[in-house]
Every structure is written in C-alpha cells, then in structure tokens.
PDB file of C-alpha atoms in Angstrom:
ATOM      1  CA  MET U 143      -0.062  -0.157  -0.088  1.00 61.00           C
ATOM      2  CA  GLU U 144       2.915   2.071   0.637  1.00 69.00           C
ATOM      3  CA  ASP U 145       4.063   1.800  -2.756  1.00 69.00           C
ATOM      4  CA  TRP U 146       0.914   2.706  -4.640  1.00 69.00           C
ATOM      5  CA  LEU U 147       0.526   6.174  -2.223  1.00 77.00           C
ATOM      6  CA  ARG U 148       4.181   6.748  -3.476  1.00 76.00           C
ATOM      7  CA  GLY U 149       2.390   6.282  -7.350  1.00 74.00           C
ATOM      8  CA  LEU U 150      -0.691   7.891  -6.257  1.00 78.00           C
ATOM      9  CA  ARG U 151       1.260  11.172  -5.503  1.00 84.00           C
ATOM     10  CA  ALA U 152       3.788  10.973  -8.646  1.00 81.00           C
ATOM     11  CA  ILE U 153       0.702  10.772 -11.001  1.00 79.00           C
ATOM     12  CA  MET U 154      -1.216  13.664  -9.196  1.00 84.00           C
ATOM     13  CA  ILE U 155       1.733  15.481  -9.433  1.00 87.00           C
ATOM     14  CA  ARG U 156       2.843  15.010 -12.950  1.00 83.00           C
ATOM     15  CA  SER U 157      -0.551  15.709 -14.167  1.00 85.00           C
ATOM     16  CA  LEU U 158      -1.137  18.186 -11.731  1.00 92.00           C
ATOM     17  CA  ASN U 159       2.167  20.210 -13.150  1.00 88.00           C
ATOM     18  CA  TYR U 160       0.733  18.861 -16.480  1.00 83.00           C
ATOM     19  CA  ASN U 161      -2.602  20.708 -16.891  1.00 86.00           C
ATOM     20  CA  ARG U 162      -3.517  21.424 -13.236  1.00 92.00           C
ATOM     21  CA  LEU U 163      -6.160  19.051 -12.935  1.00 91.00           C
ATOM     22  CA  PRO U 164      -4.798  15.922 -10.308  1.00 89.00           C
ATOM     23  CA  ILE U 165      -5.691  12.739 -12.663  1.00 85.00           C
ATOM     24  CA  PRO U 166      -4.545  13.327 -16.743  1.00 82.00           C
ATOM     25  CA  VAL U 167      -7.735  14.313 -18.708  1.00 85.00           C
ATOM     26  CA  GLU U 168      -8.010  17.170 -20.558  1.00 84.00           C
ATOM     27  CA  ARG U 169      -8.665  21.153 -19.408  1.00 87.00           C
ATOM     28  CA  SER U 170     -11.101  21.232 -22.151  1.00 90.00           C
ATOM     29  CA  ILE U 171     -13.592  18.857 -20.010  1.00 93.00           C
ATOM     30  CA  CYS U 172     -13.822  22.045 -16.951  1.00 95.00           C
ATOM     31  CA  SER U 173     -15.508  24.628 -19.915  1.00 95.00           C
ATOM     32  CA  GLU U 174     -18.072  22.315 -21.220  1.00 95.00           C
ATOM     33  CA  TRP U 175     -20.465  23.537 -18.874  1.00 96.00           C
ATOM     34  CA  ALA U 176     -20.443  26.789 -19.972  1.00 95.00           C
ATOM     35  CA  ASN U 177     -21.655  26.461 -23.494  1.00 93.00           C
ATOM     36  CA  GLY U 178     -24.863  28.074 -24.010  1.00 92.00           C
ATOM     37  CA  VAL U 179     -24.436  30.111 -20.959  1.00 93.00           C
ATOM     38  CA  ASN U 180     -24.143  33.859 -21.023  1.00 90.00           C
ATOM     39  CA  VAL U 181     -21.213  34.009 -18.547  1.00 94.00           C
ATOM     40  CA  PRO U 182     -18.387  36.521 -18.834  1.00 94.00           C
ATOM     41  CA  GLU U 183     -14.933  34.852 -19.282  1.00 91.00           C
ATOM     42  CA  SER U 184     -13.478  37.330 -16.697  1.00 88.00           C
ATOM     43  CA  GLY U 185     -14.267  39.483 -14.169  1.00 94.00           C
ATOM     44  CA  ASP U 186     -13.601  39.914  -9.921  1.00 96.00           C
ATOM     45  CA  THR U 187     -17.048  37.448  -9.000  1.00 98.00           C
ATOM     46  CA  ILE U 188     -15.920  34.004 -10.841  1.00 97.00           C
ATOM     47  CA  LEU U 189     -18.368  31.219 -10.352  1.00 98.00           C
ATOM     48  CA  TYR U 190     -15.345  28.530  -9.087  1.00 98.00           C
ATOM     49  CA  THR U 191     -15.890  24.634  -9.860  1.00 98.00           C
ATOM     50  CA  SER U 192     -12.445  23.199  -9.870  1.00 97.00           C
ATOM     51  CA  CYS U 193     -13.324  20.713 -12.330  1.00 97.00           C
ATOM     52  CA  LEU U 194     -14.780  18.562  -9.595  1.00 97.00           C
ATOM     53  CA  TYR U 195     -18.452  18.266 -10.919  1.00 98.00           C
ATOM     54  CA  GLN U 196     -16.636  17.404 -14.296  1.00 97.00           C
ATOM     55  CA  LEU U 197     -14.235  14.425 -13.163  1.00 94.00           C
ATOM     56  CA  VAL U 198     -16.976  12.839 -11.855  1.00 94.00           C
ATOM     57  CA  PRO U 199     -17.303  10.454 -14.848  1.00 93.00           C
ATOM     58  CA  TYR U 200     -13.233  10.424 -15.213  1.00 88.00           C
ATOM     59  CA  ILE U 201     -13.199   9.046 -11.526  1.00 86.00           C
ATOM     60  CA  ASN U 202     -15.837   6.376 -11.703  1.00 86.00           C
ATOM     61  CA  SER U 203     -13.600   5.048 -14.420  1.00 81.00           C
ATOM     62  CA  PHE U 204     -10.336   5.093 -12.513  1.00 74.00           C
ATOM     63  CA  THR U 205     -11.980   3.761  -9.259  1.00 74.00           C
ATOM     64  CA  GLY U 206     -13.557   0.710 -11.186  1.00 70.00           C
ATOM     65  CA  LEU U 207     -10.424   0.214 -12.848  1.00 67.00           C
ATOM     66  CA  MET U 208      -8.308   0.277  -9.885  1.00 66.00           C
ATOM     67  CA  GLU U 209     -11.456  -2.600  -8.476  1.00 63.00           C
ATOM     68  CA  LYS U 210     -10.009  -4.807 -11.242  1.00 62.00           C
ATOM     69  CA  ALA U 211      -6.523  -4.443 -10.842  1.00 60.00           C
ATOM     70  CA  PRO U 212      -6.348  -3.684  -6.145  1.00 58.00           C
ATOM     71  CA  PRO U 213      -3.715  -0.793  -5.790  1.00 56.00           C
ATOM     72  CA  GLU U 214      -2.185  -3.224  -2.937  1.00 57.00           C
ATOM     73  CA  SER U 215      -0.816  -6.048  -5.943  1.00 54.00           C
ATOM     74  CA  LEU U 216       0.006  -2.146  -8.660  1.00 52.00           C
ATOM     75  CA  GLY U 217       1.808   0.304  -6.315  1.00 47.00           C
ATOM     76  CA  PRO U 218       5.341  -0.990  -6.889  1.00 54.00           C
ATOM     77  CA  LEU U 219       4.841  -0.681 -11.142  1.00 49.00           C
ATOM     78  CA  VAL U 220       2.799   2.423 -10.957  1.00 50.00           C
ATOM     79  CA  SER U 221       5.162   4.217  -8.058  1.00 48.00           C
ATOM     80  CA  ARG U 222       8.109   3.769 -10.987  1.00 50.00           C
ATOM     81  CA  PHE U 223       6.462   4.359 -14.234  1.00 44.00           C
ATOM     82  CA  SER U 224       4.329   6.402 -12.994  1.00 47.00           C
ATOM     83  CA  GLY U 225       4.808   8.708 -16.261  1.00 54.00           C
ATOM     84  CA  ALA U 226       3.622   5.186 -18.549  1.00 53.00           C
ATOM     85  CA  VAL U 227       0.539   5.071 -16.696  1.00 52.00           C
ATOM     86  CA  ILE U 228      -0.189   8.881 -17.450  1.00 52.00           C
ATOM     87  CA  THR U 229       0.031   8.006 -20.619  1.00 57.00           C
ATOM     88  CA  MET U 230      -2.654   5.221 -20.831  1.00 56.00           C
ATOM     89  CA  ALA U 231      -4.785   7.064 -19.265  1.00 57.00           C
ATOM     90  CA  LYS U 232      -5.249   9.319 -21.386  1.00 57.00           C
ATOM     91  CA  VAL U 233      -6.525   6.667 -23.524  1.00 55.00           C
ATOM     92  CA  ILE U 234      -8.573   4.512 -21.146  1.00 64.00           C
ATOM     93  CA  LEU U 235     -10.124   6.745 -18.850  1.00 69.00           C
ATOM     94  CA  LYS U 236     -12.804   7.212 -21.524  1.00 79.00           C
ATOM     95  CA  PRO U 237     -16.248   7.392 -20.021  1.00 86.00           C
ATOM     96  CA  PRO U 238     -20.147   7.405 -21.803  1.00 89.00           C
ATOM     97  CA  ARG U 239     -20.955  11.074 -23.176  1.00 92.00           C
ATOM     98  CA  SER U 240     -23.964  10.204 -21.097  1.00 95.00           C
ATOM     99  CA  GLU U 241     -22.274  10.674 -17.847  1.00 94.00           C
ATOM    100  CA  ILE U 242     -19.850  13.721 -19.263  1.00 95.00           C
ATOM    101  CA  ASN U 243     -23.434  15.321 -20.176  1.00 96.00           C
ATOM    102  CA  ARG U 244     -24.892  14.695 -16.541  1.00 97.00           C
ATOM    103  CA  VAL U 245     -22.440  16.559 -14.333  1.00 98.00           C
ATOM    104  CA  ASN U 246     -21.927  19.725 -17.419  1.00 97.00           C
ATOM    105  CA  GLY U 247     -25.675  19.690 -17.022  1.00 97.00           C
ATOM    106  CA  ILE U 248     -25.591  19.709 -12.591  1.00 98.00           C
ATOM    107  CA  VAL U 249     -22.425  22.930 -12.826  1.00 98.00           C
ATOM    108  CA  LYS U 250     -25.230  24.620 -15.624  1.00 97.00           C
ATOM    109  CA  ALA U 251     -28.362  23.844 -13.364  1.00 97.00           C
ATOM    110  CA  ILE U 252     -26.458  25.608 -10.640  1.00 98.00           C
ATOM    111  CA  ALA U 253     -25.130  28.590 -12.956  1.00 98.00           C
ATOM    112  CA  ASN U 254     -28.201  29.261 -14.204  1.00 97.00           C
ATOM    113  CA  LEU U 255     -30.082  29.207 -10.549  1.00 97.00           C
ATOM    114  CA  LEU U 256     -27.736  32.048  -9.496  1.00 98.00           C
ATOM    115  CA  ILE U 257     -28.229  33.780 -12.517  1.00 97.00           C
ATOM    116  CA  LYS U 258     -32.158  33.692 -12.015  1.00 96.00           C
ATOM    117  CA  ASN U 259     -31.365  35.028  -8.727  1.00 97.00           C
ATOM    118  CA  GLY U 260     -29.719  37.866  -9.667  1.00 97.00           C
ATOM    119  CA  VAL U 261     -26.258  36.527  -9.426  1.00 97.00           C
ATOM    120  CA  ASN U 262     -23.723  38.599 -11.288  1.00 97.00           C
ATOM    121  CA  PHE U 263     -20.160  36.334 -12.026  1.00 97.00           C
ATOM    122  CA  ALA U 264     -17.629  35.141 -14.385  1.00 97.00           C
ATOM    123  CA  PHE U 265     -15.889  31.902 -15.232  1.00 94.00           C
ATOM    124  CA  MET U 266     -12.613  30.701 -15.518  1.00 91.00           C
ATOM    125  CA  HIS U 267     -11.939  28.772 -18.590  1.00 89.00           C
ATOM    126  CA  ASP U 268      -8.327  27.465 -17.281  1.00 92.00           C
ATOM    127  CA  GLU U 269      -9.381  27.380 -13.370  1.00 94.00           C
ATOM    128  CA  PRO U 270      -6.970  25.539 -11.543  1.00 95.00           C
ATOM    129  CA  TYR U 271      -8.091  22.286  -9.851  1.00 97.00           C
ATOM    130  CA  SER U 272      -8.253  23.084  -5.973  1.00 98.00           C
ATOM    131  CA  GLY U 273      -5.674  20.283  -4.686  1.00 97.00           C
ATOM    132  CA  ALA U 274      -7.954  19.261  -2.393  1.00 97.00           C
ATOM    133  CA  LEU U 275      -7.423  15.794  -3.150  1.00 94.00           C
ATOM    134  CA  LEU U 276      -4.002  16.722  -2.088  1.00 95.00           C
ATOM    135  CA  TYR U 277      -4.603  17.372   1.300  1.00 97.00           C
ATOM    136  CA  GLU U 278      -7.163  15.015   1.981  1.00 95.00           C
ATOM    137  CA  LEU U 279      -4.591  12.142   1.116  1.00 92.00           C
ATOM    138  CA  GLY U 280      -1.938  13.251   3.192  1.00 93.00           C
ATOM    139  CA  PHE U 281       0.246  15.245   0.960  1.00 95.00           C
ATOM    140  CA  GLU U 282       0.417  18.174   3.182  1.00 97.00           C
ATOM    141  CA  ASP U 283       3.712  20.268   1.683  1.00 97.00           C
ATOM    142  CA  ASP U 284       2.228  19.030  -1.662  1.00 97.00           C
ATOM    143  CA  PHE U 285      -0.508  20.640  -1.297  1.00 98.00           C
ATOM    144  CA  LYS U 286       0.825  23.837   0.527  1.00 98.00           C
ATOM    145  CA  ASP U 287       3.489  23.854  -2.663  1.00 98.00           C
ATOM    146  CA  TYR U 288       0.591  23.838  -5.573  1.00 97.00           C
ATOM    147  CA  PHE U 289      -2.055  25.792  -3.869  1.00 98.00           C
ATOM    148  CA  SER U 290      -0.182  29.136  -3.232  1.00 97.00           C
ATOM    149  CA  SER U 291       2.196  28.876  -6.458  1.00 97.00           C
ATOM    150  CA  VAL U 292      -0.638  27.800  -8.564  1.00 97.00           C
ATOM    151  CA  VAL U 293      -4.172  28.367  -7.449  1.00 97.00           C
ATOM    152  CA  LEU U 294      -3.363  31.208  -4.949  1.00 97.00           C
ATOM    153  CA  SER U 295      -1.678  33.059  -7.386  1.00 96.00           C
ATOM    154  CA  TYR U 296      -3.850  32.367 -10.611  1.00 96.00           C
ATOM    155  CA  PHE U 297      -6.387  34.955  -7.867  1.00 97.00           C
ATOM    156  CA  LYS U 298      -4.246  36.967  -7.487  1.00 96.00           C
ATOM    157  CA  SER U 299      -3.027  37.135 -11.562  1.00 96.00           C
ATOM    158  CA  LYS U 300      -7.178  37.509 -12.231  1.00 95.00           C
ATOM    159  CA  GLY U 301      -7.523  39.880  -9.815  1.00 96.00           C
ATOM    160  CA  ILE U 302     -10.074  37.695  -8.187  1.00 97.00           C
ATOM    161  CA  LYS U 303     -12.112  38.837  -4.932  1.00 98.00           C
ATOM    162  CA  THR U 304     -15.171  37.010  -4.873  1.00 98.00           C
ATOM    163  CA  VAL U 305     -15.120  33.080  -5.417  1.00 98.00           C
ATOM    164  CA  ILE U 306     -18.538  30.980  -5.573  1.00 98.00           C
ATOM    165  CA  THR U 307     -18.273  27.834  -4.839  1.00 98.00           C
ATOM    166  CA  ILE U 308     -20.560  25.022  -5.943  1.00 98.00           C
ATOM    167  CA  ASP U 309     -18.857  21.871  -3.694  1.00 98.00           C
ATOM    168  CA  PRO U 310     -17.821  21.102  -0.270  1.00 98.00           C
ATOM    169  CA  HIS U 311     -14.389  19.744  -1.013  1.00 98.00           C
ATOM    170  CA  THR U 312     -13.608  23.171  -2.725  1.00 98.00           C
ATOM    171  CA  HIS U 313     -14.953  25.518  -0.234  1.00 98.00           C
ATOM    172  CA  HIS U 314     -13.143  23.945   2.900  1.00 98.00           C
ATOM    173  CA  ILE U 315      -9.758  24.272   1.048  1.00 98.00           C
ATOM    174  CA  LEU U 316     -10.721  27.964   1.324  1.00 98.00           C
ATOM    175  CA  THR U 317     -12.131  28.788   3.723  1.00 98.00           C
ATOM    176  CA  THR U 318     -10.675  26.610   6.383  1.00 98.00           C
ATOM    177  CA  VAL U 319      -7.347  24.815   5.343  1.00 98.00           C
ATOM    178  CA  ALA U 320      -5.927  27.248   3.371  1.00 98.00           C
ATOM    179  CA  PRO U 321      -6.201  29.861   5.955  1.00 98.00           C
ATOM    180  CA  ARG U 322      -4.646  27.845   8.254  1.00 97.00           C
ATOM    181  CA  PHE U 323      -1.888  27.377   6.197  1.00 97.00           C
ATOM    182  CA  PHE U 324      -1.853  31.145   4.251  1.00 97.00           C
ATOM    183  CA  GLY U 325      -3.945  33.769   6.627  1.00 97.00           C
ATOM    184  CA  ASP U 326      -6.021  35.703   4.865  1.00 97.00           C
ATOM    185  CA  LEU U 327      -6.077  34.782   1.245  1.00 97.00           C
ATOM    186  CA  GLY U 328      -7.807  38.515   0.038  1.00 95.00           C
ATOM    187  CA  ILE U 329     -10.754  36.897  -1.163  1.00 97.00           C
ATOM    188  CA  ASN U 330     -14.270  36.538  -0.271  1.00 98.00           C
ATOM    189  CA  VAL U 331     -15.367  32.939  -0.243  1.00 98.00           C
ATOM    190  CA  ILE U 332     -19.359  31.911  -0.286  1.00 98.00           C
ATOM    191  CA  ASN U 333     -20.810  28.845  -1.464  1.00 98.00           C
ATOM    192  CA  TYR U 334     -23.784  28.660  -4.365  1.00 98.00           C
ATOM    193  CA  MET U 335     -26.285  27.695  -2.155  1.00 98.00           C
ATOM    194  CA  GLU U 336     -25.916  30.205   0.003  1.00 98.00           C
ATOM    195  CA  LEU U 337     -26.981  32.841  -2.305  1.00 98.00           C
ATOM    196  CA  ILE U 338     -30.139  31.613  -3.698  1.00 97.00           C
ATOM    197  CA  LYS U 339     -32.944  32.832  -1.834  1.00 94.00           C
ATOM    198  CA  GLY U 340     -35.885  32.032  -4.474  1.00 94.00           C
ATOM    199  CA  VAL U 341     -36.639  28.592  -6.013  1.00 95.00           C
ATOM    200  CA  ASP U 342     -39.355  27.573  -7.996  1.00 94.00           C
ATOM    201  CA  LYS U 343     -41.814  24.482  -7.008  1.00 94.00           C
ATOM    202  CA  ALA U 344     -40.062  21.046  -8.196  1.00 94.00           C
ATOM    203  CA  ARG U 345     -40.802  18.201  -9.975  1.00 92.00           C
ATOM    204  CA  LEU U 346     -40.275  15.500  -7.292  1.00 92.00           C
ATOM    205  CA  SER U 347     -42.234  15.799  -3.607  1.00 92.00           C
ATOM    206  CA  ARG U 348     -39.947  13.653  -1.571  1.00 96.00           C
ATOM    207  CA  VAL U 349     -36.788  12.722  -0.847  1.00 98.00           C
ATOM    208  CA  VAL U 350     -34.319  11.401   1.692  1.00 98.00           C
ATOM    209  CA  ILE U 351     -30.492  13.861   1.743  1.00 98.00           C
ATOM    210  CA  HIS U 352     -27.569  12.007   2.310  1.00 98.00           C
ATOM    211  CA  ASP U 353     -25.581  14.768   3.601  1.00 97.00           C
ATOM    212  CA  SER U 354     -21.963  14.784   2.674  1.00 97.00           C
ATOM    213  CA  CYS U 355     -19.699  15.393   5.516  1.00 95.00           C
ATOM    214  CA  LEU U 356     -18.184  17.921   5.009  1.00 97.00           C
ATOM    215  CA  TYR U 357     -21.238  20.207   4.548  1.00 97.00           C
ATOM    216  CA  SER U 358     -23.182  18.810   7.342  1.00 96.00           C
ATOM    217  CA  ARG U 359     -20.293  17.942  11.005  1.00 94.00           C
ATOM    218  CA  TYR U 360     -17.681  21.096   9.724  1.00 95.00           C
ATOM    219  CA  LEU U 361     -18.987  23.583   7.474  1.00 97.00           C
ATOM    220  CA  GLY U 362     -22.159  24.224   9.215  1.00 95.00           C
ATOM    221  CA  MET U 363     -24.872  23.901   6.116  1.00 97.00           C
ATOM    222  CA  ARG U 364     -26.780  20.408   7.138  1.00 97.00           C
ATOM    223  CA  GLU U 365     -29.319  22.727   7.465  1.00 97.00           C
ATOM    224  CA  THR U 366     -29.091  24.891   4.321  1.00 98.00           C
ATOM    225  CA  TYR U 367     -29.808  22.831   1.121  1.00 98.00           C
ATOM    226  CA  ARG U 368     -32.839  21.660   4.137  1.00 98.00           C
ATOM    227  CA  LYS U 369     -34.168  25.029   3.315  1.00 98.00           C
ATOM    228  CA  LEU U 370     -33.973  24.995  -0.364  1.00 98.00           C
ATOM    229  CA  LEU U 371     -35.578  21.742  -0.487  1.00 98.00           C
ATOM    230  CA  GLU U 372     -38.567  22.990   1.621  1.00 97.00           C
ATOM    231  CA  LYS U 373     -38.646  26.366  -0.316  1.00 97.00           C
ATOM    232  CA  ALA U 374     -38.879  23.798  -4.177  1.00 97.00           C
ATOM    233  CA  GLY U 375     -41.784  22.157  -1.897  1.00 97.00           C
ATOM    234  CA  VAL U 376     -39.901  18.828  -1.594  1.00 97.00           C
ATOM    235  CA  GLU U 377     -40.132  16.901   2.139  1.00 97.00           C
ATOM    236  CA  HIS U 378     -36.713  14.937   2.685  1.00 98.00           C
ATOM    237  CA  VAL U 379     -37.347  12.158   5.017  1.00 98.00           C
ATOM    238  CA  GLU U 380     -35.625  12.497   8.525  1.00 97.00           C
ATOM    239  CA  ASP U 381     -34.042   9.536  10.274  1.00 97.00           C
ATOM    240  CA  PRO U 382     -31.723   9.379  13.464  1.00 95.00           C
ATOM    241  CA  TYR U 383     -30.358   6.726  12.499  1.00 95.00           C
ATOM    242  CA  ILE U 384     -30.112   7.189   8.423  1.00 97.00           C
ATOM    243  CA  THR U 385     -29.570  10.780   8.625  1.00 97.00           C
ATOM    244  CA  GLY U 386     -28.502  12.122  12.371  1.00 95.00           C
ATOM    245  CA  ILE U 387     -25.548  14.363  11.687  1.00 93.00           C
ATOM    246  CA  SER U 388     -23.730  12.714  13.921  1.00 91.00           C
ATOM    247  CA  THR U 389     -25.671   8.755  12.634  1.00 91.00           C
ATOM    248  CA  SER U 390     -25.439   9.151   8.936  1.00 92.00           C
ATOM    249  CA  MET U 391     -22.588   7.057   6.969  1.00 93.00           C
ATOM    250  CA  CYS U 392     -20.481   8.227   4.670  1.00 95.00           C
ATOM    251  CA  CYS U 393     -20.091   7.995   1.391  1.00 95.00           C
ATOM    252  CA  GLY U 394     -16.741   5.895   0.777  1.00 92.00           C
ATOM    253  CA  GLY U 395     -15.631   8.694  -1.142  1.00 89.00           C
ATOM    254  CA  PRO U 396     -11.955   9.098   0.809  1.00 85.00           C
ATOM    255  CA  VAL U 397     -10.998   5.212   0.089  1.00 86.00           C
ATOM    256  CA  GLU U 398     -11.830   5.643  -3.362  1.00 84.00           C
ATOM    257  CA  SER U 399      -8.354   5.949  -4.597  1.00 80.00           C
ATOM    258  CA  ILE U 400      -6.976   4.132  -1.928  1.00 81.00           C
ATOM    259  CA  LYS U 401      -9.433   0.481  -1.668  1.00 83.00           C
ATOM    260  CA  PRO U 402     -11.770   0.971  -3.840  1.00 83.00           C
ATOM    261  CA  SER U 403     -13.469  -2.164  -2.984  1.00 85.00           C
ATOM    262  CA  LEU U 404     -14.170  -0.796   0.827  1.00 89.00           C
ATOM    263  CA  SER U 405     -15.609   2.097  -0.781  1.00 90.00           C
ATOM    264  CA  ASN U 406     -17.936   0.423  -3.315  1.00 91.00           C
ATOM    265  CA  LYS U 407     -19.045  -1.191  -0.065  1.00 94.00           C
ATOM    266  CA  VAL U 408     -19.677   1.356   1.922  1.00 95.00           C
ATOM    267  CA  ALA U 409     -21.326   3.296  -0.649  1.00 95.00           C
ATOM    268  CA  ARG U 410     -24.238   0.156  -1.936  1.00 95.00           C
ATOM    269  CA  SER U 411     -24.169   0.322   2.223  1.00 96.00           C
ATOM    270  CA  ARG U 412     -25.266   4.244   1.736  1.00 97.00           C
ATOM    271  CA  VAL U 413     -27.692   3.199  -0.900  1.00 97.00           C
ATOM    272  CA  GLU U 414     -29.502   0.531   0.760  1.00 96.00           C
ATOM    273  CA  SER U 415     -30.268   1.915   4.168  1.00 97.00           C
ATOM    274  CA  LEU U 416     -31.626   5.391   2.631  1.00 97.00           C
ATOM    275  CA  SER U 417     -33.485   3.915  -0.021  1.00 97.00           C
ATOM    276  CA  LYS U 418     -35.855   2.623   3.030  1.00 96.00           C
ATOM    277  CA  LEU U 419     -36.755   6.149   3.320  1.00 97.00           C
ATOM    278  CA  SER U 420     -36.871   6.593  -0.185  1.00 97.00           C
ATOM    279  CA  ASN U 421     -35.718   5.925  -3.609  1.00 97.00           C
ATOM    280  CA  ASN U 422     -34.708   8.978  -4.389  1.00 97.00           C
ATOM    281  CA  ILE U 423     -31.414  10.109  -3.377  1.00 98.00           C
ATOM    282  CA  VAL U 424     -30.213  14.273  -2.980  1.00 98.00           C
ATOM    283  CA  VAL U 425     -26.685  14.884  -2.856  1.00 98.00           C
ATOM    284  CA  ALA U 426     -25.056  17.697  -2.622  1.00 98.00           C
ATOM    285  CA  CYS U 427     -21.531  16.828  -3.139  1.00 98.00           C
ATOM    286  CA  PRO U 428     -20.101  15.657  -6.386  1.00 97.00           C
ATOM    287  CA  ILE U 429     -17.931  13.009  -4.355  1.00 96.00           C
ATOM    288  CA  CYS U 430     -20.868  11.615  -2.644  1.00 97.00           C
ATOM    289  CA  TYR U 431     -22.519  11.787  -6.764  1.00 97.00           C
ATOM    290  CA  ALA U 432     -20.000   9.584  -7.787  1.00 95.00           C
ATOM    291  CA  ASN U 433     -20.145   7.081  -5.072  1.00 95.00           C
ATOM    292  CA  LEU U 434     -23.287   6.763  -4.828  1.00 96.00           C
ATOM    293  CA  SER U 435     -24.748   6.770  -8.761  1.00 94.00           C
ATOM    294  CA  ARG U 436     -21.898   3.999  -9.249  1.00 91.00           C
ATOM    295  CA  ASN U 437     -22.885   1.513  -6.121  1.00 93.00           C
ATOM    296  CA  SER U 438     -27.165   1.737  -6.765  1.00 93.00           C
ATOM    297  CA  ASN U 439     -29.537   0.115  -8.567  1.00 86.00           C
ATOM    298  CA  ASP U 440     -31.823   0.701 -11.285  1.00 83.00           C
ATOM    299  CA  LYS U 441     -34.617   1.652  -8.653  1.00 87.00           C
ATOM    300  CA  VAL U 442     -32.629   3.979  -6.909  1.00 96.00           C
ATOM    301  CA  LYS U 443     -32.386   7.641  -8.547  1.00 97.00           C
ATOM    302  CA  ILE U 444     -28.988   9.243  -7.456  1.00 97.00           C
ATOM    303  CA  LEU U 445     -29.864  13.522  -7.903  1.00 98.00           C
ATOM    304  CA  ASP U 446     -27.616  16.225  -6.899  1.00 98.00           C
ATOM    305  CA  LEU U 447     -29.693  18.828  -5.440  1.00 98.00           C
ATOM    306  CA  ALA U 448     -28.637  21.791  -7.950  1.00 98.00           C
ATOM    307  CA  GLU U 449     -30.742  18.969 -10.368  1.00 97.00           C
ATOM    308  CA  VAL U 450     -34.061  19.033  -7.873  1.00 97.00           C
ATOM    309  CA  LEU U 451     -33.930  23.187  -7.564  1.00 97.00           C
ATOM    310  CA  SER U 452     -33.887  23.371 -11.055  1.00 94.00           C
ATOM    311  CA  GLY U 453     -36.731  20.842 -12.301  1.00 80.00           C
ATOM    312  CA  VAL U 454     -34.843  19.001 -14.390  1.00 69.00           C
ATOM    313  CA  GLN U 455     -35.740  16.246 -11.667  1.00 60.00           C
TER     314      GLN U 455
END
C-alpha cells in the first residue's frame, strides 16, 4: 500500500504540473458546461467549479479500473512507472458521453440558478483544481506548494475578489484549510447555496438527503440545502439512525483511491439504508454523487441538489 500511495502521489503531481488537474484528462472538460450559458469569461467574482463535478465520470472510470487491478498489487509498478501510467490513462479513461453530459448539466443548473437569482459572476475556462485531494490524502507539503504557486497566484493574477464555490471539498479548502496555512487569502468565499434566495416548485415531492460529511459536520451548512428543498416544496424524510448528524454514514469517497473495493462496499451499504426512506436520494457533493451513483441500482435515483431545484428532475 505504501508503494501505491507513493505512485498515486507521483501521478497526481505529474498531472497537476501538466494540466492543473489531479488525474490526466484534457482541460477542455472543465469548461464544457458553459456552452450556451450567458456568462462572461472575466470578472472579479467567479463561479469556481474546481472541475470537480466534471471529473466525476473519469473518477468513476479510474475507480473501476482499480477495482479490477487492486492498488496493493499494482503499487510497485505505478510507483516506478507513473509517467507511463499517465500516458495510458489518457487513452483508457473514456467514460460514456451520457455521464459527461449529466455532470455538465449539474454545473449548468447551478449557474442558471444563480443567474435566476440575480447573481452576477464570471467563469474562468482555465481555472485550476483546488488541490483538495492532495490535502485529503495527507500530502500536506505538496498541497501547500501547489496551492500557493498555482491556485492563490491564479486568483491574484486575475484580480479575483469573490469566489463562489459549488462543492464542499473546494469550499473547505478555501475557507478552512488554506487560511490555516496562509492566513487571509484576500478573497471572499461564498457557497452557491447561500446565494439562492428563491426557487420554483420542484417536480419531486419526497426525497431523502445523503449529507456530505464536510457540509454537515464541518462547514455548518447542513440546514442550508434542507431549507432550499423546503422552499421548493420538497419533503425530506429524516430518520435519526440514517440521516442524523452524528449517525449518518459517509459515502465511502475518502478511500476510493486507496481501497476501491471498500469504498464501493460502503457506498452500497449507504444506498441500501437511504432507500428505506425514499428511492430519490439527493446529494450536494460531486464525490458523494460519484460514489453513490456508481453503486446504486435501477430502483434508486441519485440526484444532485441543483437538478432538483432547477426542475431537471
């Protein structure tokens, strides 16, 4: 496992140096969502996707490959030949177009919700990844080097004053982690959900929420998406043993790049428990979306909050 972590680190660092993304895919995937959305490409307030939703189909493909060839058996090879692995990954990681369109649709839905609520913002087609995975896997020094030299310098060079985040991992990095290392970042960080004041009545009437561990336990935003669903006329079914703040399970995402079989087992267990309350499971995190959707059955729908609020579902 130590060899695998060493190899995984090497792959991530090489990929971040190549395209500022943690896995070796083309940067163009990050801005596809903006096609057809009337948003300027420059401004001091930006919608910062960190490309995390857009990476979900590729994360799922990568996890599927790792489950077939366990990391512990590939560790020595990956550690030694990380450059070759990156070259191969560019060819192998080809998720279905339907999955790519789905996640682009989620980001587009978030943007349209903001526009509908009168929020003015720009997007940057060359935005860098936040570096969250480096930090979450324990590569702290690498994270600090990457964040200061790439992310922070990018924001400063573009004159960005306000960053609108759309996922809990990026929000956590910008509001909690990075300030601990670098002090005041000189930017205002706000989550898109905090800017949504009005929503139309949703098509769904009853759902169960899978809480992001970060939103629920560390960022104090557990009630934010619940109130948005209520405004949209959506009942969220609660159970103290399934959806409680201290009792609800993780989606399994934190270990997907280390032990994919365990990650999938956790996700299947989580889907099973949530489906006892409703077959419509709402998430507000791309990693939760990736893990639960990958391990759901035909009877269960994994829906992103933005899809529900925008009337897509």
